[in-house]
PDB file of C-alpha atoms and ligand atoms in Angstrom:
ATOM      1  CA  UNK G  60      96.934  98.154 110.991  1.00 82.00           C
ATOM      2  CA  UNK G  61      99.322  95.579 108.923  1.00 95.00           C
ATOM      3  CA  UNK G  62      99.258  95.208 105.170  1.00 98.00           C
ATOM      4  CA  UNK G  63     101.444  93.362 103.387  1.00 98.00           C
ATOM      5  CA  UNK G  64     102.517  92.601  99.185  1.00 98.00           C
ATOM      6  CA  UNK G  65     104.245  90.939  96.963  1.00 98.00           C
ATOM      7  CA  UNK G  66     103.870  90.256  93.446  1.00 98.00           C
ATOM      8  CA  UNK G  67     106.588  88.117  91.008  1.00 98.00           C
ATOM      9  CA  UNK G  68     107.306  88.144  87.286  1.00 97.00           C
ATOM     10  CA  UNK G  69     108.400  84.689  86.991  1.00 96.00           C
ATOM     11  CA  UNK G  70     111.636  82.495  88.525  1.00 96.00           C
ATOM     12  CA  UNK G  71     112.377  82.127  84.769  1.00 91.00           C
ATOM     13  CA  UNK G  72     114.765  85.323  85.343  1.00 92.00           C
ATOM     14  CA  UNK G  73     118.198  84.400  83.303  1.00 89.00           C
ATOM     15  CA  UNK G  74     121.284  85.492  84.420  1.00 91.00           C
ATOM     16  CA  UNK G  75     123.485  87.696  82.181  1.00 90.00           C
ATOM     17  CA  UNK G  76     119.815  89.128  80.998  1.00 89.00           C
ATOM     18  CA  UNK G  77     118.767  92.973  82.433  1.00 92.00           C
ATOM     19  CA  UNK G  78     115.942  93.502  84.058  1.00 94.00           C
ATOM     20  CA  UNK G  79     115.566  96.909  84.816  1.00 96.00           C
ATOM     21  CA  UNK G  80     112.645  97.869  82.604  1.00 95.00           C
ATOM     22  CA  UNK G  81     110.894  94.916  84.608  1.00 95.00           C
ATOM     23  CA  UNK G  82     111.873  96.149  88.380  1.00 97.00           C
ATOM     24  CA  UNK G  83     110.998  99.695  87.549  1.00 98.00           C
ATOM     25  CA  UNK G  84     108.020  98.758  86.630  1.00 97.00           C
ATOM     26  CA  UNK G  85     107.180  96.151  89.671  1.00 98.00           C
ATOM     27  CA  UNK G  86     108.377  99.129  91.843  1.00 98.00           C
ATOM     28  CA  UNK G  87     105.494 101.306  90.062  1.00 98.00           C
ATOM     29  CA  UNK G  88     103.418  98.430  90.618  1.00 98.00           C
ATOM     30  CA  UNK G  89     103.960  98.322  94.944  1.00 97.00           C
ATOM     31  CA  UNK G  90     103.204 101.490  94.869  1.00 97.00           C
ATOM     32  CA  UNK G  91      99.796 101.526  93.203  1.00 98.00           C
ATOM     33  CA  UNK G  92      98.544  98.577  95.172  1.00 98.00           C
ATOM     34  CA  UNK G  93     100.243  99.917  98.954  1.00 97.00           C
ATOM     35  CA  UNK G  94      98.019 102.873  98.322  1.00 97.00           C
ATOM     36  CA  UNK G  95      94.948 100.485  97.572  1.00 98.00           C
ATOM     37  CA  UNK G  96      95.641  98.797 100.696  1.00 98.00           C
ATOM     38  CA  UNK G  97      96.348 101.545 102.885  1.00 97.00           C
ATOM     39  CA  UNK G  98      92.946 103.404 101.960  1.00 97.00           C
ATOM     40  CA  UNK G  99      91.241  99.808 103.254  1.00 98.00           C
ATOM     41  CA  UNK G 100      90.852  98.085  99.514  1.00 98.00           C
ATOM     42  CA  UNK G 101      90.512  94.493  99.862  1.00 98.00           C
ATOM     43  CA  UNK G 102      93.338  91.919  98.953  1.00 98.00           C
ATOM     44  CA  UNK G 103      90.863  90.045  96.504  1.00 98.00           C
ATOM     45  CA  UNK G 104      90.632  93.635  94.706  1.00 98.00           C
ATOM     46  CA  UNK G 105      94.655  94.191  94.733  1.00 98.00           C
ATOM     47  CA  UNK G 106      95.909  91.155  93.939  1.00 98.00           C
ATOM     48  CA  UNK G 107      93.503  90.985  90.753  1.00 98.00           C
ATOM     49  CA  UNK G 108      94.510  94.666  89.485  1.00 98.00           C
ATOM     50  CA  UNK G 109      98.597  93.734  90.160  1.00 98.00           C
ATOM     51  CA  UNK G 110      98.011  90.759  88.112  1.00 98.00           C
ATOM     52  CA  UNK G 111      96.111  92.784  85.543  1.00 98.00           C
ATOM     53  CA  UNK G 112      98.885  95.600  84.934  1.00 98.00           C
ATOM     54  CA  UNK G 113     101.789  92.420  85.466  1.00 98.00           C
ATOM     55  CA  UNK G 114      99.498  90.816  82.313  1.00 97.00           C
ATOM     56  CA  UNK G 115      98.693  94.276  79.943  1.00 97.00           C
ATOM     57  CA  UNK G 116     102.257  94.999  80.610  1.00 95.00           C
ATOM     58  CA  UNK G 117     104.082  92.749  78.505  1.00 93.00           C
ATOM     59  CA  UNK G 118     106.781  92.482  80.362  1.00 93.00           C
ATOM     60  CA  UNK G 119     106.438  89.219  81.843  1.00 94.00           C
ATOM     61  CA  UNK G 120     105.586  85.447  80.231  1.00 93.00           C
ATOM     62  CA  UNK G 121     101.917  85.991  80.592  1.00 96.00           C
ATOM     63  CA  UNK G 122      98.844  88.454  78.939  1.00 96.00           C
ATOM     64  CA  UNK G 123     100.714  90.370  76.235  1.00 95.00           C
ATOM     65  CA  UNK G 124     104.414  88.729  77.510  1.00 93.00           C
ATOM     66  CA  UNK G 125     102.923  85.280  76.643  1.00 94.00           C
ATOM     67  CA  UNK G 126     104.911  82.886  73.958  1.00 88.00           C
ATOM     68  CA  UNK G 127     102.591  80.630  71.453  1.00 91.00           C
ATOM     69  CA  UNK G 128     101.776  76.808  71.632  1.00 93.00           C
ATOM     70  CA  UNK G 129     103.611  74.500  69.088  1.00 93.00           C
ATOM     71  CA  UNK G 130     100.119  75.675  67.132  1.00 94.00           C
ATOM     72  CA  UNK G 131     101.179  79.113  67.157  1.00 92.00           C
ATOM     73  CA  UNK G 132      98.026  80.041  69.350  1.00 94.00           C
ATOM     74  CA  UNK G 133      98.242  81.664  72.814  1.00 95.00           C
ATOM     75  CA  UNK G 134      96.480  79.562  75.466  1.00 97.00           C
ATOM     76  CA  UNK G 135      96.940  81.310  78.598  1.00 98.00           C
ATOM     77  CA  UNK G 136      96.024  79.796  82.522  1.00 98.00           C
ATOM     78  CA  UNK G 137      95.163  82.088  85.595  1.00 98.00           C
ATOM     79  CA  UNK G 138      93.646  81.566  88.535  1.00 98.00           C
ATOM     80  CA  UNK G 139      93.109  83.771  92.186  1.00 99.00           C
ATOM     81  CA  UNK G 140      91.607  82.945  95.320  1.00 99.00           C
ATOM     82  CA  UNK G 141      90.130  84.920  98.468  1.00 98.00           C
ATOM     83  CA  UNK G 142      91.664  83.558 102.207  1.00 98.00           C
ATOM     84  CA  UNK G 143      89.022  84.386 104.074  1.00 97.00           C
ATOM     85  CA  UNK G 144      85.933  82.900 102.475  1.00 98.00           C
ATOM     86  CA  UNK G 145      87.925  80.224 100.428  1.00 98.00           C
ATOM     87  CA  UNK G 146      85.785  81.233  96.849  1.00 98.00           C
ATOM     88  CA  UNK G 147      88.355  80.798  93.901  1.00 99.00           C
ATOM     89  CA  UNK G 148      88.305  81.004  89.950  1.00 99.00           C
ATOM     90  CA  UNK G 149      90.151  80.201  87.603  1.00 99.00           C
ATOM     91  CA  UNK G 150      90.301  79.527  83.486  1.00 98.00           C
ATOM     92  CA  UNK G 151      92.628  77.410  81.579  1.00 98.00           C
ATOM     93  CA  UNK G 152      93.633  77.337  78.084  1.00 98.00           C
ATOM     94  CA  UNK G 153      91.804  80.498  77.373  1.00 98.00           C
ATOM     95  CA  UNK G 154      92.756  82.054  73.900  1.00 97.00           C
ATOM     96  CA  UNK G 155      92.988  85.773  73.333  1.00 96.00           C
ATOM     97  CA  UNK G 156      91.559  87.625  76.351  1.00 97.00           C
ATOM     98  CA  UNK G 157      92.922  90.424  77.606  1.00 97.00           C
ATOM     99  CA  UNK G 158      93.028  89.884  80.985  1.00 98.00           C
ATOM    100  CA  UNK G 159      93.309  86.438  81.724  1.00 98.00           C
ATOM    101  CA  UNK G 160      92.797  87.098  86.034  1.00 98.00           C
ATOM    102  CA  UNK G 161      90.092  89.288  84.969  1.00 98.00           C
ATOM    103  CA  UNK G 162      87.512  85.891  83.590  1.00 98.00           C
ATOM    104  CA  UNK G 163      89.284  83.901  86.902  1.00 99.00           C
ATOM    105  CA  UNK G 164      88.243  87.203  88.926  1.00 98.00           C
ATOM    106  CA  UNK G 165      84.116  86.652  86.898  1.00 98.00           C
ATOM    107  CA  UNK G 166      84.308  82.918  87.345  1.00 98.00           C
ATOM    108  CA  UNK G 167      85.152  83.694  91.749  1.00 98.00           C
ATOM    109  CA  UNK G 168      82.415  86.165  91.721  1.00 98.00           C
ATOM    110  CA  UNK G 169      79.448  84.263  89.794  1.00 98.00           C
ATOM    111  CA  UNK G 170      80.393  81.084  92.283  1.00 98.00           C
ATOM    112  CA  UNK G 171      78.932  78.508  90.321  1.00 98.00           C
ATOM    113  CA  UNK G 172      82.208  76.855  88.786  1.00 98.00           C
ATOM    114  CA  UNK G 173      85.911  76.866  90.109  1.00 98.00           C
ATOM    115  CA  UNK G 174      87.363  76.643  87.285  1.00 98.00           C
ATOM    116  CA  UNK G 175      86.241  77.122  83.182  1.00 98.00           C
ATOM    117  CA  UNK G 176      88.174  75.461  80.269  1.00 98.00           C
ATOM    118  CA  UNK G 177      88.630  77.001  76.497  1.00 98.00           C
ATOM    119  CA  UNK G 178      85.994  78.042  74.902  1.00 98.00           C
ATOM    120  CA  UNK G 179      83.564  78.065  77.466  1.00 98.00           C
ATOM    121  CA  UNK G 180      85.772  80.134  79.410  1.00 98.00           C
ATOM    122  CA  UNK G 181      86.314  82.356  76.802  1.00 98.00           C
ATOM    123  CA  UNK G 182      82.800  82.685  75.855  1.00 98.00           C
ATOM    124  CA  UNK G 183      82.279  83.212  79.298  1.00 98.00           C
ATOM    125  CA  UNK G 184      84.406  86.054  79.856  1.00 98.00           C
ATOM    126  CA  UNK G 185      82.849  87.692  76.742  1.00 98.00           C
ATOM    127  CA  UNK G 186      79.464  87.334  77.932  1.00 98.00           C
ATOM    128  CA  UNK G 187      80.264  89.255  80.965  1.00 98.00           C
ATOM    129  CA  UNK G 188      81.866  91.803  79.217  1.00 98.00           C
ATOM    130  CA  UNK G 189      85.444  91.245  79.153  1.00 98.00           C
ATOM    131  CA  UNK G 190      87.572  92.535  76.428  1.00 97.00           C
ATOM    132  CA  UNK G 191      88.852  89.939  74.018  1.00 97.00           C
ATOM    133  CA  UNK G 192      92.214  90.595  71.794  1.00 97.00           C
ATOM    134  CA  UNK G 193      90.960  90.725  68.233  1.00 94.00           C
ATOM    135  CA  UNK G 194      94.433  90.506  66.702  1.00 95.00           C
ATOM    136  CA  UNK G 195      96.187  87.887  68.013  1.00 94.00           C
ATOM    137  CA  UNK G 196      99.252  87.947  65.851  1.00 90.00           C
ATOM    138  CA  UNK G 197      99.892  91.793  66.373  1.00 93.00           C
ATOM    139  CA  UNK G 198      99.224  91.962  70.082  1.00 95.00           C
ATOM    140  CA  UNK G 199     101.288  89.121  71.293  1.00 93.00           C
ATOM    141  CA  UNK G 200     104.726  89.989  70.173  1.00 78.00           C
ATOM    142  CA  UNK G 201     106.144  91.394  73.591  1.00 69.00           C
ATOM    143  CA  UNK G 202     107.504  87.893  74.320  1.00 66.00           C
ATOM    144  CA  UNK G 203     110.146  88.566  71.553  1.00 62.00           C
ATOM    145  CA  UNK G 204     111.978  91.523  73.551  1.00 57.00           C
ATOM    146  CA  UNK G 205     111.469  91.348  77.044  1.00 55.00           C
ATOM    147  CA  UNK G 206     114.210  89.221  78.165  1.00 51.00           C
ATOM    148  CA  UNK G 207     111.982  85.837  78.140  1.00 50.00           C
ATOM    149  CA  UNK G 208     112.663  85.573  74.441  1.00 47.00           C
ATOM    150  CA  UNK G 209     112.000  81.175  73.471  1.00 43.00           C
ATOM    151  CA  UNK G 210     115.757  81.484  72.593  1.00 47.00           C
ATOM    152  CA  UNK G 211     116.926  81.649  76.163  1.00 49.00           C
ATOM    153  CA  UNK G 212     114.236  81.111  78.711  1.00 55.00           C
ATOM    154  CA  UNK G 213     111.527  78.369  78.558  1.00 66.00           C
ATOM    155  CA  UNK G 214     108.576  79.676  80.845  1.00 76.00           C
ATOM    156  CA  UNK G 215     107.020  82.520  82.936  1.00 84.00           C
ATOM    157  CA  UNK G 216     104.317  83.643  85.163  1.00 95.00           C
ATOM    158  CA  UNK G 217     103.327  86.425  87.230  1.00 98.00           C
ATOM    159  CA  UNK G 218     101.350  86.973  90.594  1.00 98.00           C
ATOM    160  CA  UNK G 219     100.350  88.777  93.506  1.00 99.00           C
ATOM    161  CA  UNK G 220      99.510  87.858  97.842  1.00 99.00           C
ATOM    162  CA  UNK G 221      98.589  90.174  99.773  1.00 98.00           C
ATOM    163  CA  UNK G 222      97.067  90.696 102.880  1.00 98.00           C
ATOM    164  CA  UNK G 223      94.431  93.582 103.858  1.00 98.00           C
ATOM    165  CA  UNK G 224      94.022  96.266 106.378  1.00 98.00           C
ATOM    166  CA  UNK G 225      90.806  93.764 107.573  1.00 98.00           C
ATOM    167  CA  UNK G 226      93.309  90.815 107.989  1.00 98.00           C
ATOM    168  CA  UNK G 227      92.191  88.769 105.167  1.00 98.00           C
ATOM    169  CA  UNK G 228      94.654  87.146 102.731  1.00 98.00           C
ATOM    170  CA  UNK G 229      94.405  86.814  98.890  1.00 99.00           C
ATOM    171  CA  UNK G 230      96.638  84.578  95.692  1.00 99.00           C
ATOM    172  CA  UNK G 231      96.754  85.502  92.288  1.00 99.00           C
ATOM    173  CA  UNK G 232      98.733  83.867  89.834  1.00 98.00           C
ATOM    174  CA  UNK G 233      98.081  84.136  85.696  1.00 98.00           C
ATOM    175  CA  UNK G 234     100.809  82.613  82.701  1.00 97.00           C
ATOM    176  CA  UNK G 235     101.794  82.497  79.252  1.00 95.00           C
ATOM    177  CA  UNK G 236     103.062  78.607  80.428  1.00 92.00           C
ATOM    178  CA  UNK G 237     106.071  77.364  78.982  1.00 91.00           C
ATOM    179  CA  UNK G 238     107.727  77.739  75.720  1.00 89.00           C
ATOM    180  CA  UNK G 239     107.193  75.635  73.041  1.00 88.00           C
ATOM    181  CA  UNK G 240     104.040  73.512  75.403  1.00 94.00           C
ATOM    182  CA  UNK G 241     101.286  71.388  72.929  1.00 96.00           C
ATOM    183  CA  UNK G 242      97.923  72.754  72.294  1.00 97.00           C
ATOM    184  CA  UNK G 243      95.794  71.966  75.436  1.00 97.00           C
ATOM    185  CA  UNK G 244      98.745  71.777  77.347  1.00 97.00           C
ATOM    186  CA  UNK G 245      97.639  72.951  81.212  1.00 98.00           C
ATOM    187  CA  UNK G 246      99.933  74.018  83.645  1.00 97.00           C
ATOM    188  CA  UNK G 247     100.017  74.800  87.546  1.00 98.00           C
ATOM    189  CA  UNK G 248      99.412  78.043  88.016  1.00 98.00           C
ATOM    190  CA  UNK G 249      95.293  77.720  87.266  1.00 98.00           C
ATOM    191  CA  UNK G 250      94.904  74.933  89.548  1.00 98.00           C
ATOM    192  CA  UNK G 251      94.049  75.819  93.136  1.00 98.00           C
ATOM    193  CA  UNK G 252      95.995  74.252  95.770  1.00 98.00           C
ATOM    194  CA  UNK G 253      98.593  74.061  92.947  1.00 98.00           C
ATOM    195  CA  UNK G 254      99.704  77.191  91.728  1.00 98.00           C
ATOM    196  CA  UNK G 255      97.500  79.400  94.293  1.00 99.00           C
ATOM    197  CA  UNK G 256      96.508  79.046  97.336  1.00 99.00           C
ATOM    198  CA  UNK G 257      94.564  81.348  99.713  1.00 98.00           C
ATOM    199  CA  UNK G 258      92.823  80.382 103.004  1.00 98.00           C
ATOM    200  CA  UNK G 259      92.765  82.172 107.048  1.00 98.00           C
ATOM    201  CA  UNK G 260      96.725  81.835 107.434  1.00 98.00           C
ATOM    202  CA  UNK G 261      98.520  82.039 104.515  1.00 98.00           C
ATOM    203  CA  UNK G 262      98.197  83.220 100.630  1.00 99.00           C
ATOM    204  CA  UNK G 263     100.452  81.930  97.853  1.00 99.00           C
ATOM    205  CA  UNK G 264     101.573  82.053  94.159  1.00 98.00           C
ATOM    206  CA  UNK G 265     104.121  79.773  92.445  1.00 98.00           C
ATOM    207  CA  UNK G 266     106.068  80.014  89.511  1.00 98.00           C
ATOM    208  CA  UNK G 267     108.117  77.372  88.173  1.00 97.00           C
ATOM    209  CA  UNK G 268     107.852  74.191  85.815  1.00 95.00           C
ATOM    210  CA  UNK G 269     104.098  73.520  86.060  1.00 97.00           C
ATOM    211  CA  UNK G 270     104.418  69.690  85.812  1.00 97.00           C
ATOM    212  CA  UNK G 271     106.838  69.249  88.810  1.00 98.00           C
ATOM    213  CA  UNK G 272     104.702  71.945  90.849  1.00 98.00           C
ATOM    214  CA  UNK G 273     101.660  69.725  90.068  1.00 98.00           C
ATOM    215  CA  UNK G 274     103.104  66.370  90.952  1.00 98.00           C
ATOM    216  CA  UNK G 275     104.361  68.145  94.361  1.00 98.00           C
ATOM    217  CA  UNK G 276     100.697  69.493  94.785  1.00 98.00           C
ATOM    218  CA  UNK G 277     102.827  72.700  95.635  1.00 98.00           C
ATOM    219  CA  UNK G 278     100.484  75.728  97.088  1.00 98.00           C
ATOM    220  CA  UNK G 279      98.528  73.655  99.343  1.00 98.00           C
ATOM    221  CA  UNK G 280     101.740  71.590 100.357  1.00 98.00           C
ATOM    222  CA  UNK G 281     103.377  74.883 101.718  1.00 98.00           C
ATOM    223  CA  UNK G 282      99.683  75.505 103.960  1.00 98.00           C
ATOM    224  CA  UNK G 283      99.050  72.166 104.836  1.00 98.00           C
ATOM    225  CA  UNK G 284     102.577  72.262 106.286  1.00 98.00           C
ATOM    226  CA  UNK G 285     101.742  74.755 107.969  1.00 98.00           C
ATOM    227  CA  UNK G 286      98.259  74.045 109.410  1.00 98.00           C
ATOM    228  CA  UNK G 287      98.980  70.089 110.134  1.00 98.00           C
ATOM    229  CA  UNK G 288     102.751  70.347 111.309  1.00 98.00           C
ATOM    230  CA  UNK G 289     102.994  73.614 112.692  1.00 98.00           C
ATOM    231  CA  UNK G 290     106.046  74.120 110.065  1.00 98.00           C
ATOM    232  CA  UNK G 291     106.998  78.105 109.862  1.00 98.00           C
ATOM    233  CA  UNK G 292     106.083  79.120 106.528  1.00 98.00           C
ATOM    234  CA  UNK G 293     109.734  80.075 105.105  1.00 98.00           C
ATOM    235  CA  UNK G 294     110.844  76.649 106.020  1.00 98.00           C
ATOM    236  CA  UNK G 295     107.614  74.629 104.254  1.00 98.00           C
ATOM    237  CA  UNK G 296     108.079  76.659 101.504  1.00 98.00           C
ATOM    238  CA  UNK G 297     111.596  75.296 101.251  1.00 98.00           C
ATOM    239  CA  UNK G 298     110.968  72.274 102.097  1.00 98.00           C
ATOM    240  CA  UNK G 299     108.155  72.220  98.915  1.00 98.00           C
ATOM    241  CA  UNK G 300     110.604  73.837  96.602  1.00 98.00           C
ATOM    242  CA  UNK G 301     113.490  70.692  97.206  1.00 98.00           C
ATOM    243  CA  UNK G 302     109.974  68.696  96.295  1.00 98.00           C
ATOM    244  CA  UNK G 303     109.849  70.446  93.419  1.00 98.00           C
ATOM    245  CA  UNK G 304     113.632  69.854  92.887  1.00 98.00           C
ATOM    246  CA  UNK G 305     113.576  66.233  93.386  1.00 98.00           C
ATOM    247  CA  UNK G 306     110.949  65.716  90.684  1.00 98.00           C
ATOM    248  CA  UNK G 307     113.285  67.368  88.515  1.00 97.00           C
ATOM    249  CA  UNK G 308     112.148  71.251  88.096  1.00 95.00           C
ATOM    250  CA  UNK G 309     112.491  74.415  89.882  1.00 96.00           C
ATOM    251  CA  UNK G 310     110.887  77.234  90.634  1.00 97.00           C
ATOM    252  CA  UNK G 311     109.643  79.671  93.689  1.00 98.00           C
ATOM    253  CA  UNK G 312     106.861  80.746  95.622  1.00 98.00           C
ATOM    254  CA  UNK G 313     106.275  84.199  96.806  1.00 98.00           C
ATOM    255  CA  UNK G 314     103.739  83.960 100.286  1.00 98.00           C
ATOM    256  CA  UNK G 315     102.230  86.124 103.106  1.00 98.00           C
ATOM    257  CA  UNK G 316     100.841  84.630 106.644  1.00 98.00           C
ATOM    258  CA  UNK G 317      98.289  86.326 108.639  1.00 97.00           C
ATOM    259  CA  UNK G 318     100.663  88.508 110.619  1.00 97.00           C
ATOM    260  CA  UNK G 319     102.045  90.067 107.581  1.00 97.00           C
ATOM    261  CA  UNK G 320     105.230  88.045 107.363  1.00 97.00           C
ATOM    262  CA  UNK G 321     106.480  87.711 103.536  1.00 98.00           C
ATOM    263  CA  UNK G 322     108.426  85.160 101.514  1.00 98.00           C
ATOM    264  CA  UNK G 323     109.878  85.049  98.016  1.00 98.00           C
ATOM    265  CA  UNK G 324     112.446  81.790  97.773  1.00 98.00           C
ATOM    266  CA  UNK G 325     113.032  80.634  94.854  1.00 98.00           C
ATOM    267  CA  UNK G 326     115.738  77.531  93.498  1.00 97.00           C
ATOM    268  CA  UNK G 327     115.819  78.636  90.197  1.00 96.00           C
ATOM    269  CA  UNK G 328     118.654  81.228  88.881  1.00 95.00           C
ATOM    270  CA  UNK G 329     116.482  84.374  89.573  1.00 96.00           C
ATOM    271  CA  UNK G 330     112.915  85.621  90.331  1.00 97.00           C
ATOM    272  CA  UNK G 331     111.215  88.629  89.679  1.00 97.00           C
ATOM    273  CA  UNK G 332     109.995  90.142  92.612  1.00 98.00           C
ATOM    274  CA  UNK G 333     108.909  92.618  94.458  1.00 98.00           C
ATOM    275  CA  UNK G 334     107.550  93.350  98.327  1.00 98.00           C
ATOM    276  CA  UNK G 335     106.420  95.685 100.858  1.00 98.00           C
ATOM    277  CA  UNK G 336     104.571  95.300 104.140  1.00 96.00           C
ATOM    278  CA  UNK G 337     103.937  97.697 106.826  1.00 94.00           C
ATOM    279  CA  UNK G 338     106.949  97.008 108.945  1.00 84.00           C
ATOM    280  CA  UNK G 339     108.959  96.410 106.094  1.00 91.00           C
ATOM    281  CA  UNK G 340     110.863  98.732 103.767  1.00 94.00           C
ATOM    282  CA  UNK G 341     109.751  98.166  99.910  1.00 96.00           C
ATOM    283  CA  UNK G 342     112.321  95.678  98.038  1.00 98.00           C
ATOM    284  CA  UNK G 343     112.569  95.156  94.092  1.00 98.00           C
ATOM    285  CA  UNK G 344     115.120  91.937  93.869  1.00 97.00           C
ATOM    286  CA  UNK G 345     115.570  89.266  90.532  1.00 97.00           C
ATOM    287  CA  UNK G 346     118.787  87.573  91.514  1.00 96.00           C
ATOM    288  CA  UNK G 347     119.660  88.293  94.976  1.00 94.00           C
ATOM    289  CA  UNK G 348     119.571  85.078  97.116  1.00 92.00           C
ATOM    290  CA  UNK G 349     116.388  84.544 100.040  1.00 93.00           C
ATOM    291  CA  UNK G 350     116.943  83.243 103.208  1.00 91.00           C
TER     292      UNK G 350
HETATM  293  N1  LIG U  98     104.293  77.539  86.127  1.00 63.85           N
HETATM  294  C1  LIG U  98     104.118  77.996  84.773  1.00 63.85           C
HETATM  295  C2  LIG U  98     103.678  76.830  83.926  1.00 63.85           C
HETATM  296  O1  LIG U  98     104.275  75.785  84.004  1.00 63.85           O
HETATM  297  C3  LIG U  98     105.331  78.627  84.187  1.00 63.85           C
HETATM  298  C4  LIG U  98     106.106  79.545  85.104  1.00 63.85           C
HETATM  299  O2  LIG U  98     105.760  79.747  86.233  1.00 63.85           O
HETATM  300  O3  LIG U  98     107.134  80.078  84.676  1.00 63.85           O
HETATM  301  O4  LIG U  98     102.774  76.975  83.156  1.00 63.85           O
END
């Protein structure tokens, strides 16, 4: 049976800047959700718990990691969809929830809406239970040590593919956005097709600057790529990046295909990331280059 993961902490990654803390703890991370998938847990569910702990962690330019609007609030994006029966959800600009994939996860499962907005998500999420951070000020100060500091890095995200034991694919993908971005301020990584993508050959999650991602319709570019041109997946995910590039940004994409083959290019100086598939030995990489 083939399984496959990868999750990604951002391609904000500076150089000079140490990241062990992070890897160890992206390392901890494979191993948690290889277990998952080996005892037959769906994608859907493992993808939404990696980008849970990746969030609660603080480590990482999203959940606790995340960096304040120009308003000092902290509007955070996330979104996740399931390959195999196309559902998604996702919330934008929702302020102090704890688990920003979580209300994406509640808006997939209810199935009325794609996608929920401020305070409706919010008061969404709340209604179905989710936990809500009370003190803003006090919880969100990871940002400030982590490496991702406003001082020398201007955005980051984290995310999860992964492919089950049952052969179905799922894309998570949740952010802090960038540094410094105006109130209301929406970025790629909650639009689907943009920032995530999930369908019956290939699952993906982008990080980068959300405005070129969005203007090279990114996620679905990479699939439809695939599906319409018969393009190998490394190559239209390269081929999306220079996209990217050309309408001056950078970024990567970390991506699985339906036979368990896995991606993580990036054109950025570095990306947090991690990977393991059955067939593969587990790797825990910021800076070394992709093919
Ligand atoms: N794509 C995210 C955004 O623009 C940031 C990132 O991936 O680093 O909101």
């Amino acid at each position: 049976m083939t399984y496959a993961l990868v999750i990604h902490g951002g391609a904000g990654a500076q150089p000079g800047t140490d990241y062990t803390v992070q890897m160890r703890h992206m390392r901890e991370l494979l191993n948690l959700g290889e277990d998952r998938l080996r005892a037959g847990d769906s994608a859907l569910d493992v993808v939404t718990e990696m980008v849970e702990q990746l969030e609660l962690s603080g480590l990482y330019v999203a959940g606790k990691g995340s960096a304040p609007n120009t308003d000092g609030q902290f509007e955070l994006d996330a979104s996740i969809m399931d390959g195999s029966t196309r559902r998604a959800g996702a919330v934008s600009a929702i302020e102090n929830m704890l688990s920003p994939i979580r209300a994406a996860r509640l808006v997939l499962d209810d199935g009325k809406h794609v996608m929920m907005t401020g305070r409706g998500a919010r008061d969404f999420a709340l209604a179905n239970g989710l936990d809500s951070v009370d003190d803003p000020d006090g919880y969100y100060t990871e940002h400030e040590g982590h490496g991702s500091g406003a001082e020398n890095a201007d955005h980051g995200t984290v995310g999860a593919v992964a492919l089950d034991m049952s052969g179905h694919l799922a894309a998570a993908t949740s952010t802090g956005g960038i540094f410094n971005k105006r109130p209301g301020r929406v970025g790629d990584t909650p639009l689907i097709g943009i920032g995530t993508w999930a369908d019956d050959q290939v699952a993906i999650s982008c990080t980068g600057h959300g405005e070129p991602f969005i203007r090279a319709c990114a996620a679905y570019d990479i699939a439809a790529q695939m599906r319409y041109g018969g393009i190998a997946m490394n190559s239209a995910a390269h081929a999306t990046l220079a996209k990217v590039k050309a309408l001056g940004g950078d970024g990567g994409v970390i991506a699985i295909d339906r036979t368990g083959q896995v991606i993580m290019p990036y054109n950025s100086d570095g990306m947090k990331r991690a990977a393991i598939a059955t067939n593969m030995t587990k790797v825990v990489r910021v800076f070394e280059p992709e093919p």
